[in-house]
Short mmCIF file of C-alpha atoms and ligand atoms in Angstrom, two decimals:
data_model
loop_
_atom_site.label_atom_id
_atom_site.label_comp_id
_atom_site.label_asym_id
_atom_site.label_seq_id
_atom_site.Cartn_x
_atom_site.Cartn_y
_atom_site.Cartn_z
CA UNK A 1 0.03 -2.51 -19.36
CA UNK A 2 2.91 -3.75 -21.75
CA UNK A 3 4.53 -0.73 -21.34
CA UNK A 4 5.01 -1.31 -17.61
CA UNK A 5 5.89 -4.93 -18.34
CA UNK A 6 8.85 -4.00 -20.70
CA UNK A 7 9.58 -1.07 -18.41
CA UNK A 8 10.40 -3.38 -15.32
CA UNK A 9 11.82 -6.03 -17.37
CA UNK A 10 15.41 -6.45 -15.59
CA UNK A 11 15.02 -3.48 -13.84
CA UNK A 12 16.60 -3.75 -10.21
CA UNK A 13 14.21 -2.53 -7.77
CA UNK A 14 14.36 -2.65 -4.19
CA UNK A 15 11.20 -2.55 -1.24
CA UNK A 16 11.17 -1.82 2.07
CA UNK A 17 8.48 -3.52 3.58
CA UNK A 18 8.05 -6.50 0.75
CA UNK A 19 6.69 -8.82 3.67
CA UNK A 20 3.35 -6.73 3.61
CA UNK A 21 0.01 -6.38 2.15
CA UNK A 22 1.01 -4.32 -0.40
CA UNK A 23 4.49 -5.16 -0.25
CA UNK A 24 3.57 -8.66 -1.34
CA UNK A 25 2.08 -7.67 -4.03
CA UNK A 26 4.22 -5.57 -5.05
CA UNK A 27 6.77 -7.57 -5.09
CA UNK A 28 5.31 -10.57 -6.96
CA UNK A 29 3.71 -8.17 -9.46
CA UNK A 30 7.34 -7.48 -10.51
CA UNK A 31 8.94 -10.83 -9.98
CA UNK A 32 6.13 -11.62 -12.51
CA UNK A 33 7.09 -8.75 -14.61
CA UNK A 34 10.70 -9.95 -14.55
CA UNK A 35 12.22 -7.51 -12.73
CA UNK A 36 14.89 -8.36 -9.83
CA UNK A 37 13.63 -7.90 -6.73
CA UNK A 38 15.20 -7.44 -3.28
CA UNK A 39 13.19 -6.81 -0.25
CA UNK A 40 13.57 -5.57 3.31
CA UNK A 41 11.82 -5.94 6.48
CA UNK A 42 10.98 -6.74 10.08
CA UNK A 43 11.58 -10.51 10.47
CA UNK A 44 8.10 -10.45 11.99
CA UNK A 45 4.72 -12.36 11.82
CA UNK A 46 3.79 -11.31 8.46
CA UNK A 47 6.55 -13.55 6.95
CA UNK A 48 4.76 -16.46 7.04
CA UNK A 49 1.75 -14.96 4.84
CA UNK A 50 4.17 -13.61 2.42
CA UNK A 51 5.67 -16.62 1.91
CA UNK A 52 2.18 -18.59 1.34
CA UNK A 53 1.54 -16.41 -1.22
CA UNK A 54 4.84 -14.61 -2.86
CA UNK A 55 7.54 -16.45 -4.98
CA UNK A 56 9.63 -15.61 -2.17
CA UNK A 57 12.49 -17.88 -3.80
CA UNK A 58 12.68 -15.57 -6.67
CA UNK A 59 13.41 -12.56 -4.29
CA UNK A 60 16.32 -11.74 -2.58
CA UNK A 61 15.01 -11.30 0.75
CA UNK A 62 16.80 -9.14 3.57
CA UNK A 63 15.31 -8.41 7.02
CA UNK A 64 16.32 -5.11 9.65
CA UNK A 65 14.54 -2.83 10.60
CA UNK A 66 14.33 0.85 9.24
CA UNK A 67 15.77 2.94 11.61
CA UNK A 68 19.06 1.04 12.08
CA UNK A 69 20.72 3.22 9.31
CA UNK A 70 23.88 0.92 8.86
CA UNK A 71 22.10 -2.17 8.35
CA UNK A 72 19.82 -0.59 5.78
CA UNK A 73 22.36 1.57 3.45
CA UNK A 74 24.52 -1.90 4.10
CA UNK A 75 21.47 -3.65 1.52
CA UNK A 76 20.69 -1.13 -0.03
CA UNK A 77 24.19 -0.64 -1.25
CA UNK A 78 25.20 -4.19 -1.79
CA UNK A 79 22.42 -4.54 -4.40
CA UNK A 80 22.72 -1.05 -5.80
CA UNK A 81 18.86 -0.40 -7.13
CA UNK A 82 17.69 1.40 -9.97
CA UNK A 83 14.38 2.41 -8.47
CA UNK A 84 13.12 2.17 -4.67
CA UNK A 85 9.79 1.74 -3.18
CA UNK A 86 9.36 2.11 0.73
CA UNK A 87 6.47 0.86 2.21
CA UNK A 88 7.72 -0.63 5.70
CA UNK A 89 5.89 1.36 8.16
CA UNK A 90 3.67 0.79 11.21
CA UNK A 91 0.29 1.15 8.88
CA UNK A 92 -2.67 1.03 11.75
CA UNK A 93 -4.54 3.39 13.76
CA UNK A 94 -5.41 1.64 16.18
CA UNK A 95 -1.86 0.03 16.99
CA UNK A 96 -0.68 3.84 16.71
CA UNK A 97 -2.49 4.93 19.69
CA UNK A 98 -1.39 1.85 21.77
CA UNK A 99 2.03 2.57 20.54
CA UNK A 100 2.74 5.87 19.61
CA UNK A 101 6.28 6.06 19.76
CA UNK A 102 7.07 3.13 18.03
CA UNK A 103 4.79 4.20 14.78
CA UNK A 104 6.40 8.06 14.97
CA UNK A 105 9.68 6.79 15.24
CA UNK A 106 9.20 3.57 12.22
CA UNK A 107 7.47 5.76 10.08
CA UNK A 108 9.70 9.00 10.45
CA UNK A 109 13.60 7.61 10.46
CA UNK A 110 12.64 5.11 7.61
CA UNK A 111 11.82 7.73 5.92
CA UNK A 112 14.77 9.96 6.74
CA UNK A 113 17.28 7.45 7.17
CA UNK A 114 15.84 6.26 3.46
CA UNK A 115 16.08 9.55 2.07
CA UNK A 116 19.65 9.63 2.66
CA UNK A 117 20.85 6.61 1.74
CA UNK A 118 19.15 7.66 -1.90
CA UNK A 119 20.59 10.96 -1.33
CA UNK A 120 24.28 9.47 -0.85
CA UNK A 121 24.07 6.62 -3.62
CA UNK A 122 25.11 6.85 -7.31
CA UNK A 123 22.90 4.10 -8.73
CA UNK A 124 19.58 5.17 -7.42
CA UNK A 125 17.46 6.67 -10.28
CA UNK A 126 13.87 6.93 -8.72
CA UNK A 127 12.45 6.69 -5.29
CA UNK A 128 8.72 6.15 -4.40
CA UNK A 129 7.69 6.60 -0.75
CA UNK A 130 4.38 5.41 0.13
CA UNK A 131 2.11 7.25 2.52
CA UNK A 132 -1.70 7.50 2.95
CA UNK A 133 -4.71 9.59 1.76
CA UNK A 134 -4.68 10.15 6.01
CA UNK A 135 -2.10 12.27 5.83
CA UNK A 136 -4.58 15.54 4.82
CA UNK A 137 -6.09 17.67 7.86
CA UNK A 138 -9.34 17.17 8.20
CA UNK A 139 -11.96 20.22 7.09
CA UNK A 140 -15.23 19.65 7.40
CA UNK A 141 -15.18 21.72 4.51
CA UNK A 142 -12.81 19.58 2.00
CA UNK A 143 -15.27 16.94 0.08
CA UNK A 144 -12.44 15.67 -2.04
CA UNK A 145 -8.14 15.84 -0.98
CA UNK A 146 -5.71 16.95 -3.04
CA UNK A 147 -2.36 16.97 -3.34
CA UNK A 148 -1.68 20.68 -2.22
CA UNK A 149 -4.30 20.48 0.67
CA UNK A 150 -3.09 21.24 4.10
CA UNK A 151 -1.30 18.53 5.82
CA UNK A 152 -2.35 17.12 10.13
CA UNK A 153 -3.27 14.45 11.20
CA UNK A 154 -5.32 13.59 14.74
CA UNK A 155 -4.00 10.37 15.57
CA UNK A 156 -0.20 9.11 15.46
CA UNK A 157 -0.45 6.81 12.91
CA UNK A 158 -1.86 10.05 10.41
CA UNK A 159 0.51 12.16 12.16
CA UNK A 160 3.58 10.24 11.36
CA UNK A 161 2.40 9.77 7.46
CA UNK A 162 1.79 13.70 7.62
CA UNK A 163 5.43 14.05 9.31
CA UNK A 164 6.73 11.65 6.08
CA UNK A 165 5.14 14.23 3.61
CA UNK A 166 7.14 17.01 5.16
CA UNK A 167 10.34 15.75 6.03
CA UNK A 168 10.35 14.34 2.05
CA UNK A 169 9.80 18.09 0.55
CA UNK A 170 13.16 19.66 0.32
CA UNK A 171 14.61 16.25 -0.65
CA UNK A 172 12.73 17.03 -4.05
CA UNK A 173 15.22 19.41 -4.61
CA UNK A 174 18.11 17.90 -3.11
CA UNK A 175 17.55 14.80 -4.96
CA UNK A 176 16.86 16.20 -8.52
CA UNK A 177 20.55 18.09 -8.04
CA UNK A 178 21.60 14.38 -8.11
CA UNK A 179 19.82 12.93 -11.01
CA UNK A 180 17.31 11.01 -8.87
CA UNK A 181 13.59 11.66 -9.05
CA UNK A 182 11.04 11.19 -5.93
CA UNK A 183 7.62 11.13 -5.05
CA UNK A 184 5.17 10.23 -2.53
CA UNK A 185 1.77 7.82 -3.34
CA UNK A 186 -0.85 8.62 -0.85
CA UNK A 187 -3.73 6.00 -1.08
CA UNK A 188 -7.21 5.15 0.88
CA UNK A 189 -8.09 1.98 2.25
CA UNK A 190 -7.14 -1.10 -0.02
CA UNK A 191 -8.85 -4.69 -0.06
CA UNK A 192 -7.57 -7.81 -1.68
CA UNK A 193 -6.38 -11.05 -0.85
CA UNK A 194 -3.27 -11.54 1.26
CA UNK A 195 -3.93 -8.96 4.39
CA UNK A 196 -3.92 -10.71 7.83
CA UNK A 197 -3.79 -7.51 9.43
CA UNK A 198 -5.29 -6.69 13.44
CA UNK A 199 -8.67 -4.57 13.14
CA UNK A 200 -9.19 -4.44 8.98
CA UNK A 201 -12.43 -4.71 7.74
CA UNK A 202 -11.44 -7.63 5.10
CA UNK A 203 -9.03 -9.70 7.61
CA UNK A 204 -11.64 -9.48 9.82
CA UNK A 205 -13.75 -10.99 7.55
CA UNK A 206 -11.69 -13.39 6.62
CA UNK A 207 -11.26 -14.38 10.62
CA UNK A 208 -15.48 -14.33 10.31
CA UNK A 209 -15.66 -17.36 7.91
CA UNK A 210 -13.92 -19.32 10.29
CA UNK A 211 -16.39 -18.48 13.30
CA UNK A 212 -19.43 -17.89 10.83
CA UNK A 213 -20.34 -14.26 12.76
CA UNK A 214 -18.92 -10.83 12.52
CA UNK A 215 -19.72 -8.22 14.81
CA UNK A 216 -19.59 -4.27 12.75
CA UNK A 217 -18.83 -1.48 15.51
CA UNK A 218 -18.34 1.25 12.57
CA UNK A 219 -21.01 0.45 9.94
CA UNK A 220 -21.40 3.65 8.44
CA UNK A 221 -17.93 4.49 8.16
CA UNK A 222 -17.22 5.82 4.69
CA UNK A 223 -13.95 4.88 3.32
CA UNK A 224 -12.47 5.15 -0.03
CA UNK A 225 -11.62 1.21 -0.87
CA UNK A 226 -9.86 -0.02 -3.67
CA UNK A 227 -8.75 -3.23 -5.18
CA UNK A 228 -5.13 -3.45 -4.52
CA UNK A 229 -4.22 -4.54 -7.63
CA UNK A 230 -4.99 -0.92 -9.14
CA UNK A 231 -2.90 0.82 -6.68
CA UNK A 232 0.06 -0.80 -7.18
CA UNK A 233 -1.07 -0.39 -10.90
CA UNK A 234 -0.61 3.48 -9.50
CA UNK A 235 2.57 3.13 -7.53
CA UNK A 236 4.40 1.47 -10.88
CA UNK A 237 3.06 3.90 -13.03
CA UNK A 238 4.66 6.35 -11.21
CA UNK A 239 8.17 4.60 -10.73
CA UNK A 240 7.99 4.05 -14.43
CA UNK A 241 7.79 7.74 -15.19
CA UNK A 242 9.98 9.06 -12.69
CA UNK A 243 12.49 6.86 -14.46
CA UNK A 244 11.66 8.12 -17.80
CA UNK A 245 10.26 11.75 -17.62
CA UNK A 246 11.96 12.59 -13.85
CA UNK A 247 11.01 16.19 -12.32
CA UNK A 248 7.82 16.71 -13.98
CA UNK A 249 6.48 13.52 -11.54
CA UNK A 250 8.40 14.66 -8.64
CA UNK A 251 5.74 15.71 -5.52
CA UNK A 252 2.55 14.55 -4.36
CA UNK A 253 -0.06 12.20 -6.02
CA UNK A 254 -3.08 10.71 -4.91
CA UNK A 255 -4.80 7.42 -5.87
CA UNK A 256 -8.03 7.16 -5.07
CA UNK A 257 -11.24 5.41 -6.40
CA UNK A 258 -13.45 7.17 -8.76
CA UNK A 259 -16.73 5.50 -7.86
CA UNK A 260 -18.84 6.65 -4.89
CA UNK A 261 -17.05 5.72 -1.46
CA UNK A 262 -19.12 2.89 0.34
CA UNK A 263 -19.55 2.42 4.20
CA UNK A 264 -17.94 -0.91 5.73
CA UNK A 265 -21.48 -2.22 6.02
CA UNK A 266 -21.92 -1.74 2.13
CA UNK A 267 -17.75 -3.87 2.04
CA UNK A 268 -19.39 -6.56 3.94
CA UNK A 269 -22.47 -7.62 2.90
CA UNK A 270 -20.90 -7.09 -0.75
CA UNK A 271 -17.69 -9.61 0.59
CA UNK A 272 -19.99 -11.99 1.99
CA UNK A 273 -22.33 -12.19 -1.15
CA UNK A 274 -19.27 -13.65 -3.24
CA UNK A 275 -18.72 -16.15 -0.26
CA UNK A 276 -19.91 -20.23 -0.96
CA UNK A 277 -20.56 -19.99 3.16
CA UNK A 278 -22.07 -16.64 3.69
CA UNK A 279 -21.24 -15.20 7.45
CA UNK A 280 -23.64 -14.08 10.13
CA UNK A 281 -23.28 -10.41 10.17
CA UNK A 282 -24.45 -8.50 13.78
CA UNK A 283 -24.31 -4.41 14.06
CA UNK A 284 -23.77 -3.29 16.92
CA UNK A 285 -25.88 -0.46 18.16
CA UNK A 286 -23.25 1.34 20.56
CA UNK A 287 -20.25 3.25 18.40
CA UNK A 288 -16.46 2.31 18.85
CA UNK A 289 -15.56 5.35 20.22
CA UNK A 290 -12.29 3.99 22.00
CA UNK A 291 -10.35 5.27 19.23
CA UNK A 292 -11.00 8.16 17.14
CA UNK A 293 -10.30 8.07 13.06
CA UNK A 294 -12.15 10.22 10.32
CA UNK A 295 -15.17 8.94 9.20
CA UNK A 296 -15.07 10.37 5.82
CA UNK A 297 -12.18 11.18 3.67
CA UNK A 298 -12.10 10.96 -0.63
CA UNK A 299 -9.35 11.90 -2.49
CA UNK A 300 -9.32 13.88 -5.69
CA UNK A 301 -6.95 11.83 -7.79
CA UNK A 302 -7.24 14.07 -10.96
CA UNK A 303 -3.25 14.43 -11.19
CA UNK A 304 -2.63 10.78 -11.67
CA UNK A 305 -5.52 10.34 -14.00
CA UNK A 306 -4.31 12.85 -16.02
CA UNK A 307 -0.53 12.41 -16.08
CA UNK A 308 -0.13 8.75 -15.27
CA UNK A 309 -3.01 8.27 -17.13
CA UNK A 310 -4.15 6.18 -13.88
CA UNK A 311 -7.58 4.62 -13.85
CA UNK A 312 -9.31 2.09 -11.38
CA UNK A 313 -9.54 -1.25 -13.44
CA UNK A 314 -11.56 -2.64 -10.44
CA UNK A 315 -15.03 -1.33 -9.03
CA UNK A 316 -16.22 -1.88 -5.80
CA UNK A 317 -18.34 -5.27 -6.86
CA UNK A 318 -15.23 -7.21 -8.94
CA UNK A 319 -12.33 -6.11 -6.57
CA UNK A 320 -14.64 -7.49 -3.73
CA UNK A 321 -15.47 -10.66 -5.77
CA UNK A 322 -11.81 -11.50 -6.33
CA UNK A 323 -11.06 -10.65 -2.76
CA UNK A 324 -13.68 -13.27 -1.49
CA UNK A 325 -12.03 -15.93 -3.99
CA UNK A 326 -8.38 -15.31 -2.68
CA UNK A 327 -9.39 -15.93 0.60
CA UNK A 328 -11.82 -18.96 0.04
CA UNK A 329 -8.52 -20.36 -1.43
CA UNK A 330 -6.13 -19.84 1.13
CA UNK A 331 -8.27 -21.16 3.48
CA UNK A 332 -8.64 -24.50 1.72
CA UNK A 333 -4.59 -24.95 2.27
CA UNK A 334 -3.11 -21.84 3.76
CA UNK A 335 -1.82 -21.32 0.24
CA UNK A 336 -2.53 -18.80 -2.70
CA UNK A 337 0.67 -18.71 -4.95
CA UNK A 338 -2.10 -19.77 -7.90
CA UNK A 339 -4.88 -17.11 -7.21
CA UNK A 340 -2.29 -14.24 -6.16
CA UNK A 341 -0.25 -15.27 -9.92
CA UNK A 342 -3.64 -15.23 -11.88
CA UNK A 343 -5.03 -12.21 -10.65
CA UNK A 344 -1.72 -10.60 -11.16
CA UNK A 345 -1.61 -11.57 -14.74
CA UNK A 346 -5.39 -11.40 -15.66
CA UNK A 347 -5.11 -7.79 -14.50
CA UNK A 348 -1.88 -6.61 -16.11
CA UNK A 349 -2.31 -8.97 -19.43
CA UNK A 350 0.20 -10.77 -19.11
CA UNK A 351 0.85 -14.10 -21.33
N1 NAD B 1 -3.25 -1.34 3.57
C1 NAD B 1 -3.85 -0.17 3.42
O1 NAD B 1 -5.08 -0.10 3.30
C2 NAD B 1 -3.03 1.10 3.37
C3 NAD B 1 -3.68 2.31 3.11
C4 NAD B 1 -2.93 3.48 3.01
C5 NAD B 1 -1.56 3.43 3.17
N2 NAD B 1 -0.92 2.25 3.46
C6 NAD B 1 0.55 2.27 3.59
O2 NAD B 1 1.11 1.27 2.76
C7 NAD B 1 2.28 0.73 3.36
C8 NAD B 1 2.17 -0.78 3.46
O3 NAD B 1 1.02 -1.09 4.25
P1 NAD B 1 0.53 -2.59 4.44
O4 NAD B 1 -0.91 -2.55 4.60
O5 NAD B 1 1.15 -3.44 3.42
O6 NAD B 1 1.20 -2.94 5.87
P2 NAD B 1 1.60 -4.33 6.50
O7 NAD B 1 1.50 -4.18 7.99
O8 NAD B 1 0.89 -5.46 5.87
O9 NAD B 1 3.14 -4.47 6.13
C9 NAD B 1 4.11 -3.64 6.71
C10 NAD B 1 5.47 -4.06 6.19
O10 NAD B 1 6.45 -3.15 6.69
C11 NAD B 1 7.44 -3.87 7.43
N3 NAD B 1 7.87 -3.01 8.54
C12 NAD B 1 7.09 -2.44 9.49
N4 NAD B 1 7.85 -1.69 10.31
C13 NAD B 1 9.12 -1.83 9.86
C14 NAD B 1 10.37 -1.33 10.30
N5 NAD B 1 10.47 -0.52 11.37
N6 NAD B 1 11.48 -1.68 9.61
C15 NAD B 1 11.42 -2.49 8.52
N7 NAD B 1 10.26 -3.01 8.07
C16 NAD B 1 9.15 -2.67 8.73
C17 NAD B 1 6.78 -5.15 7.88
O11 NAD B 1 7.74 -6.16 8.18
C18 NAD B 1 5.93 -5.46 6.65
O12 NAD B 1 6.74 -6.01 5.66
C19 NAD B 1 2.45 1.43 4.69
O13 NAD B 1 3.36 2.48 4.53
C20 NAD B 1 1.05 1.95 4.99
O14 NAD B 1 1.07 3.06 5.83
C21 NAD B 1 -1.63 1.08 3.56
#
């Protein structure tokens, strides 16, 4: 953990999609590290969440949107970055089918209009472009993904992530040739505080204190969840050794738990048995078959273990514990600067 500390120290590092779940948390996880921080996104809903919860004044914040390529090599340029990590993307399913063209086309030119912006710069020493463990093919064979498994993807959200993977492979290459070293981070489904999202399992919790019930359409859904906290533990890891050891992290990793995945009904009554005000949980009998996403996907995330030396700080019981505490928090005074800042430093030790 001190290593990553001193690593970001001063470092200039610049997000795309800082507004964000994980962009949040990214990006006060560095600001707390001491790093300098600019950000980039939509100037859309989620600003007002980031802001509850994000030293936002310590960040130099710029908003545009991915696919205007001008506006985004413009910032990019102006603060000239040592390392990048892109997140912006349309991240649900569900919004993907309502709006497939807008997810294919926000989650394919960022990444292409991204890729060479790094490609053209001279300050730019690694590049981290976040994905999803979605972005594997489903077999009904495959128990556990990884990282050379066959790319697809059913749905456009999955589909786009997939597309990302591809259209990022022969800038490995192209990018090495300049000094700059790249990857892609492909996780599963995160919880922790901070995600305010449409049709989530934890927001909609969240939205279930309020009204005291929660109706479950997908109970047996088996996801891989983790604690946010240890993926971006992941996604700096790997920025950090891009930096330092370049090709031999270039590609593919996975982070996923190592414990047993859990169904959404395991998520829930686990969430509401670290709430003060437990919630009225009702199954309901007929499936949500209006959209279609895999029911069971786990990710083999030997790679990262191995060479990152990557582990899950967080099991299924704590990262759910803390999660229930950040939001019993903000919803005391739609503010969580304290929680977000403790759990950040409780969990990366720092004084
Ligand atoms: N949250 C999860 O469980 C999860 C799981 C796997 C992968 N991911 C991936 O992680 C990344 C972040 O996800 P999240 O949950 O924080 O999403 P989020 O919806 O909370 O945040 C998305 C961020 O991207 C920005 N953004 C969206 N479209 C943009 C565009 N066209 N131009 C500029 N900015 C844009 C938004 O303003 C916001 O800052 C995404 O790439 C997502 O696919 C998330």
């Amino acid at each position: 953990m001190d290593k990553l500390n001193n690593f970001y120290k001063n470092k200039k590092v610049f997000i795309t999609g800082h507004t964000g779940f994980k962009g949040s948390w990214l990006t006060e996880t560095l600001i707390n590290f001491g790093a300098k921080v600019k950000g980039y996104s939509l100037k859309d809903s989620k600003i007002s969440f980031y802001k509850s919860f994000v030293n936002f004044k310590k960040v130099e914040n710029s908003f545009g949107d991915v696919s205007n390529y001008n506006k985004l090599k413009k910032e990019i340029e102006k603060f000239r970055p040592s390392i990048i990590y892109h997140l912006a993307a349309q991240p649900l399913v569900i919004d993907s089918y309502k709006e497939p063209h807008k997810t294919l086309k926000s989650n394919t030119t960022g990444v292409i209009n991204l890729l060479d912006v790094v490609h053209k710069s001279r300050f730019v020493k690694s590049l981290v472009i976040v994905t999803t463990d979605k972005c594997y093919k489903i077999k009904k064979k495959i128990k556990f993904y990884k990282e050379d498994n066959e790319l697809g993807g059913y749905d456009p959200y999955s589909a786009s992530k997939a597309a990302a993977e591809i259209i990022f492979f022969p800038y490995i290459d192209l990018l090495a040739k300049k000094g700059i070293w790249a990857a892609t981070a492909r996780a599963g489904n995160v919880i922790g505080g901070g995600d305010f999202s449409e049709n989530r399992i934890i927001p909609d919790c969240y939205r279930a204190i309020k009204k005291n019930f929660l109706i479950l359409r997908n109970p047996d859904a088996v996801r891989p969840w983790q604690h946010i906290l240890d993926v971006i533990n992941g996604y700096l890891l790997l920025g950090m050794n891009l930096y330092k050891f370049k090709k031999k992290f270039c590609g593919a990793w996975n982070f996923g738990p190592d414990q047993k995945n859990k169904s959404v009904k395991n998520l829930v009554d686990e969430f509401n048995k670290n709430l003060s005000k437990k919630i009225l949980i009702k199954v309901l009998k007929k499936k949500n078959k209006a959209f279609k996403e895999s029911n069971y996907l786990q990710l083999n995330s030997k790679k990262a273990r191995k060479f990152l030396k990557w582990k899950t700080y967080l099991n299924f019981s704590k990262g759910l514990s803390m999660t229930a505490s950040w939001y019993e928090e903000y919803q005391v005074n739609n503010l969580s600067k304290k929680i977000t800042s403790k759990q950040i430093k409780t969990f990366f030790k720092i004084k």
